[in-house]
Short mmCIF file of C-alpha atoms in Angstrom, two decimals:
data_model
loop_
_atom_site.label_atom_id
_atom_site.label_comp_id
_atom_site.label_asym_id
_atom_site.label_seq_id
_atom_site.Cartn_x
_atom_site.Cartn_y
_atom_site.Cartn_z
CA UNK J 1218 -0.02 0.12 -0.10
CA UNK J 1219 1.36 3.66 -1.09
CA UNK J 1220 1.72 6.22 1.63
CA UNK J 1221 -0.90 8.40 -0.14
CA UNK J 1222 -3.13 5.78 0.48
CA UNK J 1223 -2.32 5.34 3.88
CA UNK J 1224 -2.50 8.54 4.49
CA UNK J 1225 -5.79 8.76 3.07
CA UNK J 1226 -7.25 5.77 5.82
CA UNK J 1227 -8.17 8.40 9.05
CA UNK J 1228 -9.79 10.60 6.60
CA UNK J 1229 -11.94 7.90 5.08
CA UNK J 1230 -13.10 6.40 8.45
CA UNK J 1231 -13.56 9.31 9.82
CA UNK J 1232 -15.76 9.89 7.28
CA UNK J 1233 -17.25 6.83 7.40
CA UNK J 1234 -17.94 7.03 11.28
CA UNK J 1235 -19.84 10.72 10.79
CA UNK J 1236 -22.00 9.86 8.34
CA UNK J 1237 -22.90 6.70 9.75
CA UNK J 1238 -23.54 8.41 13.10
CA UNK J 1239 -25.90 11.17 11.09
CA UNK J 1240 -27.65 8.69 9.46
CA UNK J 1241 -28.50 6.66 12.82
CA UNK J 1242 -29.56 10.32 14.68
CA UNK J 1243 -31.56 11.12 11.21
CA UNK J 1244 -33.63 7.58 12.05
CA UNK J 1245 -33.98 7.30 14.97
CA UNK J 1246 -35.24 11.10 14.85
CA UNK J 1247 -37.68 10.20 12.11
CA UNK J 1248 -39.20 7.01 14.18
CA UNK J 1249 -42.47 8.16 16.05
CA UNK J 1250 -42.03 8.61 19.77
CA UNK J 1251 -44.74 6.44 21.69
CA UNK J 1252 -46.85 8.46 24.16
CA UNK J 1253 -48.67 6.02 26.22
CA UNK J 1254 -49.78 8.39 29.15
CA UNK J 1255 -50.86 11.28 27.10
CA UNK J 1256 -49.05 13.59 29.13
CA UNK J 1257 -45.65 14.80 27.22
CA UNK J 1258 -46.23 17.69 24.98
CA UNK J 1259 -45.92 17.90 21.19
CA UNK J 1260 -45.17 20.71 19.34
CA UNK J 1261 -49.26 20.50 18.14
CA UNK J 1262 -50.49 20.63 21.91
CA UNK J 1263 -48.26 23.60 22.26
CA UNK J 1264 -49.48 25.94 19.28
CA UNK J 1265 -53.24 24.35 20.73
CA UNK J 1266 -52.64 25.65 24.17
CA UNK J 1267 -50.90 29.28 22.38
CA UNK J 1268 -54.43 29.49 19.94
CA UNK J 1269 -56.22 28.69 23.12
CA UNK J 1270 -55.29 31.27 25.22
CA UNK J 1271 -55.20 33.96 22.45
CA UNK J 1272 -59.54 32.79 21.09
CA UNK J 1273 -60.11 33.07 25.30
CA UNK J 1274 -58.20 35.79 25.20
CA UNK J 1275 -60.13 38.15 22.37
CA UNK J 1276 -63.26 36.54 24.35
CA UNK J 1277 -62.57 38.28 27.00
CA UNK J 1278 -61.49 41.26 25.52
CA UNK J 1279 -64.47 41.42 23.64
CA UNK J 1280 -66.62 42.57 26.20
CA UNK J 1281 -64.23 45.45 26.44
CA UNK J 1282 -64.21 47.17 23.06
CA UNK J 1283 -66.52 48.59 20.41
CA UNK J 1284 -68.77 46.65 17.96
CA UNK J 1285 -66.75 47.83 14.90
CA UNK J 1286 -63.86 46.04 16.67
CA UNK J 1287 -65.74 43.06 18.33
CA UNK J 1288 -66.61 41.94 15.05
CA UNK J 1289 -62.69 42.18 13.70
CA UNK J 1290 -62.32 39.88 16.75
CA UNK J 1291 -65.00 37.38 15.25
CA UNK J 1292 -63.83 37.23 11.90
CA UNK J 1293 -60.11 36.63 13.50
CA UNK J 1294 -61.70 33.88 15.95
CA UNK J 1295 -62.74 31.69 13.03
CA UNK J 1296 -59.62 31.54 11.81
CA UNK J 1297 -57.74 31.11 14.73
CA UNK J 1298 -60.69 28.19 15.03
CA UNK J 1299 -59.82 26.67 11.66
CA UNK J 1300 -56.17 27.01 13.01
CA UNK J 1301 -56.46 25.04 16.27
CA UNK J 1302 -58.52 22.02 14.21
CA UNK J 1303 -55.21 22.05 11.70
CA UNK J 1304 -52.93 20.81 14.65
CA UNK J 1305 -55.33 18.89 16.34
CA UNK J 1306 -54.00 14.95 14.82
CA UNK J 1307 -54.33 12.80 18.02
CA UNK J 1308 -57.09 12.00 20.19
CA UNK J 1309 -56.42 14.26 23.14
CA UNK J 1310 -55.57 17.28 20.70
CA UNK J 1311 -59.07 17.00 19.71
CA UNK J 1312 -60.40 16.51 22.89
CA UNK J 1313 -58.59 20.34 24.25
CA UNK J 1314 -59.71 21.18 21.09
CA UNK J 1315 -63.35 20.97 21.64
CA UNK J 1316 -62.33 22.36 25.30
CA UNK J 1317 -61.41 25.82 23.49
CA UNK J 1318 -64.10 25.76 20.89
CA UNK J 1319 -67.06 24.92 23.94
CA UNK J 1320 -65.63 27.89 25.73
CA UNK J 1321 -65.53 30.72 22.90
CA UNK J 1322 -68.57 29.55 20.65
CA UNK J 1323 -70.52 27.48 23.22
CA UNK J 1324 -71.31 24.40 25.43
CA UNK J 1325 -73.05 22.77 22.01
CA UNK J 1326 -70.57 23.02 19.54
CA UNK J 1327 -68.06 20.79 22.61
CA UNK J 1328 -70.96 18.44 22.87
CA UNK J 1329 -71.00 17.92 19.40
CA UNK J 1330 -67.44 17.53 18.97
CA UNK J 1331 -67.08 15.18 22.11
CA UNK J 1332 -70.27 12.98 20.65
CA UNK J 1333 -67.53 12.75 17.50
CA UNK J 1334 -64.74 11.67 19.26
CA UNK J 1335 -67.00 9.28 21.27
CA UNK J 1336 -67.75 7.36 18.74
CA UNK J 1337 -63.41 6.76 17.54
CA UNK J 1338 -61.79 3.53 19.07
CA UNK J 1339 -60.49 5.84 22.09
CA UNK J 1340 -58.03 4.72 25.20
CA UNK J 1341 -60.34 3.93 28.11
CA UNK J 1342 -58.72 6.86 29.58
CA UNK J 1343 -59.59 9.20 26.79
CA UNK J 1344 -62.76 7.36 27.02
CA UNK J 1345 -63.58 8.47 30.50
CA UNK J 1346 -62.68 12.14 29.52
CA UNK J 1347 -64.80 12.42 26.74
CA UNK J 1348 -67.73 11.12 28.86
CA UNK J 1349 -66.44 13.55 31.65
CA UNK J 1350 -66.37 16.08 29.53
CA UNK J 1351 -70.05 15.69 28.00
CA UNK J 1352 -71.83 15.80 31.54
CA UNK J 1353 -69.81 18.68 32.70
CA UNK J 1354 -70.84 20.84 29.05
CA UNK J 1355 -74.30 19.20 29.56
CA UNK J 1356 -75.01 19.29 33.48
CA UNK J 1357 -71.78 21.72 34.28
CA UNK J 1358 -68.57 21.18 36.39
CA UNK J 1359 -70.82 20.65 40.31
CA UNK J 1360 -72.23 16.96 38.62
CA UNK J 1361 -68.58 15.94 38.49
CA UNK J 1362 -67.28 14.10 41.45
CA UNK J 1363 -63.50 14.92 42.96
CA UNK J 1364 -61.85 11.85 40.95
CA UNK J 1365 -63.17 12.64 37.94
CA UNK J 1366 -61.82 16.60 37.91
CA UNK J 1367 -58.88 15.06 39.49
CA UNK J 1368 -58.46 12.68 36.25
CA UNK J 1369 -59.02 15.97 33.64
CA UNK J 1370 -56.87 17.93 35.41
CA UNK J 1371 -53.94 15.17 35.35
CA UNK J 1372 -53.93 14.82 31.62
CA UNK J 1373 -55.13 18.44 30.90
CA UNK J 1374 -53.79 20.59 33.43
CA UNK J 1375 -54.79 23.88 31.53
CA UNK J 1376 -57.63 22.54 29.38
CA UNK J 1377 -59.01 21.07 32.73
CA UNK J 1378 -58.80 24.41 34.32
CA UNK J 1379 -60.91 25.64 31.02
CA UNK J 1380 -63.08 23.07 31.24
CA UNK J 1381 -63.87 22.91 34.86
CA UNK J 1382 -64.29 26.95 35.24
CA UNK J 1383 -67.25 26.82 32.38
CA UNK J 1384 -70.55 28.78 33.91
CA UNK J 1385 -68.88 30.33 35.78
CA UNK J 1386 -67.94 34.50 36.66
CA UNK J 1387 -65.27 36.64 35.69
CA UNK J 1388 -64.85 36.84 39.60
CA UNK J 1389 -65.02 33.42 40.47
CA UNK J 1390 -61.58 30.61 40.29
CA UNK J 1391 -59.97 29.25 38.33
CA UNK J 1392 -62.48 31.29 35.40
CA UNK J 1393 -60.59 34.75 37.11
CA UNK J 1394 -57.20 33.42 36.78
CA UNK J 1395 -58.00 31.81 32.79
CA UNK J 1396 -59.22 35.08 31.42
CA UNK J 1397 -56.52 37.13 33.42
CA UNK J 1398 -53.77 34.86 31.75
CA UNK J 1399 -55.41 34.45 28.39
CA UNK J 1400 -55.59 38.37 28.24
CA UNK J 1401 -51.96 38.53 29.78
CA UNK J 1402 -51.06 35.61 26.52
CA UNK J 1403 -52.96 37.80 24.12
CA UNK J 1404 -51.56 40.73 24.76
CA UNK J 1405 -47.86 39.46 24.94
CA UNK J 1406 -48.86 37.41 21.28
CA UNK J 1407 -49.36 41.26 20.22
CA UNK J 1408 -45.68 42.38 21.63
CA UNK J 1409 -44.03 39.40 19.71
CA UNK J 1410 -45.75 40.31 16.18
CA UNK J 1411 -44.73 43.72 17.02
CA UNK J 1412 -41.40 42.81 18.12
CA UNK J 1413 -40.84 40.83 14.89
CA UNK J 1414 -41.94 43.75 12.68
CA UNK J 1415 -39.35 45.47 14.03
CA UNK J 1416 -36.82 42.47 14.00
CA UNK J 1417 -37.26 42.45 10.07
CA UNK J 1418 -36.58 45.75 9.73
CA UNK J 1419 -33.23 45.97 11.70
CA UNK J 1420 -32.26 43.00 9.66
CA UNK J 1421 -33.17 44.55 6.73
CA UNK J 1422 -31.25 47.64 7.33
CA UNK J 1423 -28.04 45.11 8.33
CA UNK J 1424 -28.43 42.81 5.48
CA UNK J 1425 -28.12 46.18 2.69
CA UNK J 1426 -25.68 47.87 4.87
CA UNK J 1427 -23.79 44.08 4.91
CA UNK J 1428 -24.46 43.89 1.13
CA UNK J 1429 -23.41 47.86 0.37
CA UNK J 1430 -19.87 47.48 2.69
CA UNK J 1431 -18.52 44.30 0.27
CA UNK J 1432 -19.62 45.80 -2.44
CA UNK J 1433 -16.87 48.91 -1.27
CA UNK J 1434 -14.79 45.98 -0.39
CA UNK J 1435 -14.60 47.06 2.75
CA UNK J 1436 -15.83 43.67 3.97
CA UNK J 1437 -12.99 41.13 4.00
CA UNK J 1438 -12.43 37.52 4.49
CA UNK J 1439 -10.28 37.06 7.98
CA UNK J 1440 -10.13 33.32 8.26
CA UNK J 1441 -7.32 31.72 6.88
CA UNK J 1442 -7.33 28.29 5.74
CA UNK J 1443 -4.46 25.97 6.98
CA UNK J 1444 -2.51 24.73 4.10
CA UNK J 1445 -1.49 21.46 6.17
CA UNK J 1446 -2.28 17.84 4.90
CA UNK J 1447 -3.22 16.86 8.62
CA UNK J 1448 -6.59 15.16 8.83
CA UNK J 1449 -6.28 15.90 12.70
CA UNK J 1450 -9.43 17.94 12.98
CA UNK J 1451 -11.37 15.70 11.16
CA UNK J 1452 -10.64 12.70 13.01
CA UNK J 1453 -10.52 15.15 16.55
CA UNK J 1454 -14.26 15.82 15.06
CA UNK J 1455 -15.33 12.26 14.50
CA UNK J 1456 -13.93 11.45 18.00
CA UNK J 1457 -16.91 13.79 19.59
CA UNK J 1458 -19.61 13.08 17.41
CA UNK J 1459 -18.69 9.03 18.55
CA UNK J 1460 -17.88 9.99 22.33
CA UNK J 1461 -21.19 12.43 22.38
CA UNK J 1462 -23.80 10.29 20.29
CA UNK J 1463 -23.11 7.10 21.11
CA UNK J 1464 -20.95 7.35 24.62
CA UNK J 1465 -22.69 10.09 25.83
CA UNK J 1466 -26.15 8.52 24.74
CA UNK J 1467 -25.54 5.05 26.22
CA UNK J 1468 -24.59 6.46 29.25
CA UNK J 1469 -27.44 8.75 29.61
CA UNK J 1470 -29.65 6.04 28.86
CA UNK J 1471 -27.94 3.73 31.41
CA UNK J 1472 -28.09 6.06 34.04
CA UNK J 1473 -31.71 7.39 33.47
CA UNK J 1474 -30.01 11.26 32.98
CA UNK J 1475 -33.44 12.82 31.94
CA UNK J 1476 -32.80 16.11 32.88
CA UNK J 1477 -30.73 18.32 30.31
CA UNK J 1478 -28.32 19.71 32.44
CA UNK J 1479 -26.87 16.45 32.16
CA UNK J 1480 -25.08 17.80 28.66
CA UNK J 1481 -23.06 19.58 30.63
CA UNK J 1482 -20.63 16.29 31.00
CA UNK J 1483 -19.97 16.57 27.69
CA UNK J 1484 -17.82 19.23 28.27
CA UNK J 1485 -15.59 15.99 29.31
CA UNK J 1486 -15.26 15.09 25.63
CA UNK J 1487 -12.90 18.31 25.05
CA UNK J 1488 -10.13 17.94 26.49
CA UNK J 1489 -9.98 14.16 24.51
CA UNK J 1490 -10.36 15.95 21.52
CA UNK J 1491 -7.84 18.61 22.46
CA UNK J 1492 -5.64 15.72 23.51
CA UNK J 1493 -6.18 13.61 20.26
CA UNK J 1494 -5.24 16.89 17.83
CA UNK J 1495 -1.82 16.84 20.34
CA UNK J 1496 -1.21 13.81 19.58
CA UNK J 1497 -1.64 13.65 15.91
CA UNK J 1498 1.05 16.77 16.07
CA UNK J 1499 -0.86 19.68 16.02
CA UNK J 1500 0.91 22.62 18.36
CA UNK J 1501 -1.10 24.66 20.66
CA UNK J 1502 -0.97 27.67 18.19
CA UNK J 1503 -2.46 25.64 15.05
CA UNK J 1504 -5.29 24.61 17.45
CA UNK J 1505 -6.07 27.79 18.81
CA UNK J 1506 -6.05 29.43 15.02
CA UNK J 1507 -7.80 26.21 13.87
CA UNK J 1508 -10.48 26.08 16.09
CA UNK J 1509 -11.46 30.14 16.68
CA UNK J 1510 -9.85 30.11 19.71
CA UNK J 1511 -8.37 33.43 19.71
CA UNK J 1512 -9.76 37.07 20.37
CA UNK J 1513 -9.45 38.15 16.82
CA UNK J 1514 -9.55 42.23 15.96
CA UNK J 1515 -10.72 42.21 19.91
CA UNK J 1516 -12.92 40.59 22.76
CA UNK J 1517 -15.70 43.66 22.20
CA UNK J 1518 -15.22 43.92 19.02
CA UNK J 1519 -16.32 40.46 18.11
CA UNK J 1520 -18.59 40.44 20.00
CA UNK J 1521 -20.13 43.29 18.25
CA UNK J 1522 -19.53 41.84 14.88
CA UNK J 1523 -21.70 38.42 16.19
CA UNK J 1524 -24.79 40.81 16.97
CA UNK J 1525 -24.33 42.63 13.60
CA UNK J 1526 -23.96 39.60 12.01
CA UNK J 1527 -26.90 38.09 13.46
CA UNK J 1528 -29.29 40.78 12.59
CA UNK J 1529 -28.48 40.72 8.64
CA UNK J 1530 -28.40 36.65 9.07
CA UNK J 1531 -31.90 37.07 10.06
CA UNK J 1532 -32.90 37.49 6.13
CA UNK J 1533 -31.50 34.42 5.31
CA UNK J 1534 -32.70 32.79 8.62
CA UNK J 1535 -36.52 34.15 7.50
CA UNK J 1536 -35.53 31.91 4.11
CA UNK J 1537 -34.96 28.59 5.35
CA UNK J 1538 -37.94 28.87 8.40
CA UNK J 1539 -40.24 29.81 5.48
CA UNK J 1540 -39.37 26.96 3.52
CA UNK J 1541 -39.56 24.61 6.91
CA UNK J 1542 -42.85 26.46 7.11
CA UNK J 1543 -43.99 24.72 4.26
CA UNK J 1544 -42.76 21.24 4.52
CA UNK J 1545 -44.73 21.31 7.71
CA UNK J 1546 -47.99 22.47 5.77
CA UNK J 1547 -47.01 20.29 3.29
CA UNK J 1548 -46.74 16.93 5.37
CA UNK J 1549 -48.05 17.68 8.24
CA UNK J 1550 -44.98 16.57 10.24
CA UNK J 1551 -44.26 19.20 13.08
CA UNK J 1552 -40.66 19.48 14.77
CA UNK J 1553 -40.31 18.99 18.27
CA UNK J 1554 -37.85 19.59 20.71
CA UNK J 1555 -37.04 17.62 23.73
CA UNK J 1556 -37.08 21.81 25.61
CA UNK J 1557 -40.43 22.54 24.86
CA UNK J 1558 -41.28 19.38 27.89
CA UNK J 1559 -39.07 21.24 30.79
CA UNK J 1560 -40.34 24.82 30.45
CA UNK J 1561 -42.11 24.58 33.73
CA UNK J 1562 -40.03 25.17 37.06
CA UNK J 1563 -38.79 27.62 39.17
CA UNK J 1564 -35.80 30.02 38.93
CA UNK J 1565 -33.03 28.40 38.82
CA UNK J 1566 -34.56 25.92 36.30
CA UNK J 1567 -35.42 28.35 34.18
CA UNK J 1568 -31.39 30.36 34.41
CA UNK J 1569 -30.20 26.20 33.75
CA UNK J 1570 -31.75 26.22 30.99
CA UNK J 1571 -31.07 29.83 29.94
CA UNK J 1572 -26.98 28.76 30.97
CA UNK J 1573 -27.21 25.46 28.91
CA UNK J 1574 -28.89 26.86 25.34
CA UNK J 1575 -26.49 30.37 25.91
CA UNK J 1576 -22.79 28.62 26.70
CA UNK J 1577 -22.87 25.52 26.48
CA UNK J 1578 -24.55 24.89 23.17
CA UNK J 1579 -22.81 27.90 21.76
CA UNK J 1580 -18.94 27.06 23.15
CA UNK J 1581 -19.63 22.69 22.21
CA UNK J 1582 -21.31 23.26 19.41
CA UNK J 1583 -19.35 26.22 17.71
CA UNK J 1584 -15.53 24.99 18.60
CA UNK J 1585 -16.99 21.55 16.57
CA UNK J 1586 -18.41 22.50 13.67
CA UNK J 1587 -17.25 25.73 13.01
CA UNK J 1588 -14.17 25.35 14.38
CA UNK J 1589 -12.52 21.19 13.79
CA UNK J 1590 -15.11 20.40 10.85
CA UNK J 1591 -15.29 23.82 8.85
CA UNK J 1592 -11.47 24.28 9.23
CA UNK J 1593 -10.68 20.78 8.03
CA UNK J 1594 -13.15 21.15 4.93
CA UNK J 1595 -12.16 24.51 4.29
CA UNK J 1596 -8.72 22.80 3.52
CA UNK J 1597 -9.82 21.51 0.02
CA UNK J 1598 -12.55 23.57 -0.95
CA UNK J 1599 -13.95 26.87 -0.72
CA UNK J 1600 -16.65 28.65 1.32
CA UNK J 1601 -19.63 28.04 -0.44
CA UNK J 1602 -19.03 24.14 -0.93
CA UNK J 1603 -17.64 23.94 3.04
CA UNK J 1604 -20.24 25.34 5.27
CA UNK J 1605 -23.07 24.04 3.71
CA UNK J 1606 -21.92 20.34 4.05
CA UNK J 1607 -21.10 21.63 7.62
CA UNK J 1608 -24.53 23.21 8.01
CA UNK J 1609 -26.21 19.99 7.09
CA UNK J 1610 -24.72 17.70 9.33
CA UNK J 1611 -25.62 20.24 12.01
CA UNK J 1612 -29.12 20.14 10.88
CA UNK J 1613 -29.66 16.37 10.90
CA UNK J 1614 -28.69 15.40 13.83
CA UNK J 1615 -30.96 18.32 16.44
CA UNK J 1616 -34.08 16.19 17.21
CA UNK J 1617 -36.51 18.87 15.83
CA UNK J 1618 -36.50 16.67 12.55
CA UNK J 1619 -35.88 16.54 8.82
CA UNK J 1620 -38.53 19.22 7.73
CA UNK J 1621 -36.58 21.69 10.64
CA UNK J 1622 -33.54 20.96 8.08
CA UNK J 1623 -34.05 23.93 6.35
CA UNK J 1624 -34.84 26.41 9.42
CA UNK J 1625 -31.53 25.28 11.35
CA UNK J 1626 -29.71 25.18 8.13
CA UNK J 1627 -30.05 28.41 7.42
CA UNK J 1628 -29.05 29.67 10.96
CA UNK J 1629 -25.73 26.85 10.39
CA UNK J 1630 -24.76 28.57 7.16
CA UNK J 1631 -25.09 32.80 8.85
CA UNK J 1632 -22.76 31.48 11.58
CA UNK J 1633 -20.52 29.67 8.69
CA UNK J 1634 -20.28 33.37 7.36
CA UNK J 1635 -19.37 34.67 10.63
CA UNK J 1636 -16.32 32.47 11.08
CA UNK J 1637 -14.80 33.62 7.41
CA UNK J 1638 -15.65 37.03 7.90
CA UNK J 1639 -14.57 37.25 11.22
CA UNK J 1640 -11.61 33.93 11.49
CA UNK J 1641 -12.40 34.03 15.57
CA UNK J 1642 -15.00 31.61 16.35
CA UNK J 1643 -16.11 34.64 19.51
CA UNK J 1644 -18.38 35.93 16.29
CA UNK J 1645 -20.44 32.97 15.92
CA UNK J 1646 -20.16 31.92 18.83
CA UNK J 1647 -22.40 35.07 20.19
CA UNK J 1648 -24.86 34.91 17.28
CA UNK J 1649 -25.86 31.11 18.15
CA UNK J 1650 -26.24 32.51 21.64
CA UNK J 1651 -28.01 35.36 20.64
CA UNK J 1652 -30.35 32.97 18.74
CA UNK J 1653 -30.76 30.50 21.34
CA UNK J 1654 -32.06 33.35 23.82
CA UNK J 1655 -34.34 34.80 22.02
CA UNK J 1656 -36.13 30.86 20.80
CA UNK J 1657 -36.24 30.52 24.86
CA UNK J 1658 -37.34 33.95 25.99
CA UNK J 1659 -40.07 33.60 23.58
CA UNK J 1660 -41.08 29.79 24.69
CA UNK J 1661 -41.01 31.00 27.82
CA UNK J 1662 -42.92 34.10 27.25
CA UNK J 1663 -45.73 31.89 25.63
CA UNK J 1664 -45.58 28.52 27.15
CA UNK J 1665 -45.40 28.72 30.68
#
């Protein structure tokens, strides 16, 4: 075997491992997750919850406004009910949709939907819920015994509170809490919509400014590809992939470590990764430059570049999100993430979530993807080839499913552009942190 052929084997083996594990993750994420206890939230359930609060909030606000505004609200309500039905795929979600419709359109609508559900083959617990809710809407919540109310509350939580408050006056509990929370959620949605509009306008401004500066030659590339023939960074990325997906994944499953906070243990992979690079003969200086672990033009300047680059990149991300939206509409599949089931908890729990998504994820993922893997690919190919490859692998290993690949991939392209522009990894880390902070904050504002 020639020396040239032998030197290719580490790269070939690394790519086989990376692509095999990426394919395994795609397969695992594509498999439907069983939810026998009907308690774990899906993205559709969360959408129904958001629409429910908006519908109830609009109904509550209708008593405070004039006839013309009320007519507009009624038109909006009809559209929101249609959206509600489009998200209610599972029996448990159709039960919850019936509760919401009963709240905003009257008990007759709820009873009709529940009678239709009662003719379907349902699990015994959901059949009991349908029967209890029909009794509730026909005779009032007071006729239900404590056991039936407790079962509804355990299984349907917010929706059970809505149903059990049916017919009560606004000054009674839980009616007062339900309506107050719905009005607050409706106002938050209004502010969020306004914030998105401002964000898009700012993004357009940053994007146009970036184009103008590029055309004037004032935006250069500070990243310098490494001309060395070593495949150490690719091998190190493959090592990370194996240890994170297989080793760390098996450890979490064996020890039943359910909390996302156990992800911090994955930082122990970094010393092994750096040790591999050293063993393969990569000097500490070359490690630092190859991974982008340096100050660039100065920490504060790089942070500013990361924020500005993120805003400019929103235009690209919006295109990716639009493609994902069209795929969701076309396929009926919905992006899922385990984080949606972890939004409840005390302030320390929430701070832990912020630390995970704003510190751990940018540090780990940028080091590996825009650091090691991007650096290896840029040895041979330009940005236009390297960035999409890294973006695709980055997107498919996330748990949201394949329909989210365009949205996640567009974010990854923006992060790779920042690495190319700045050289330092500070800017893509900051942009990554900004994105995760905004997403988590919106989720907490709308879903807690």
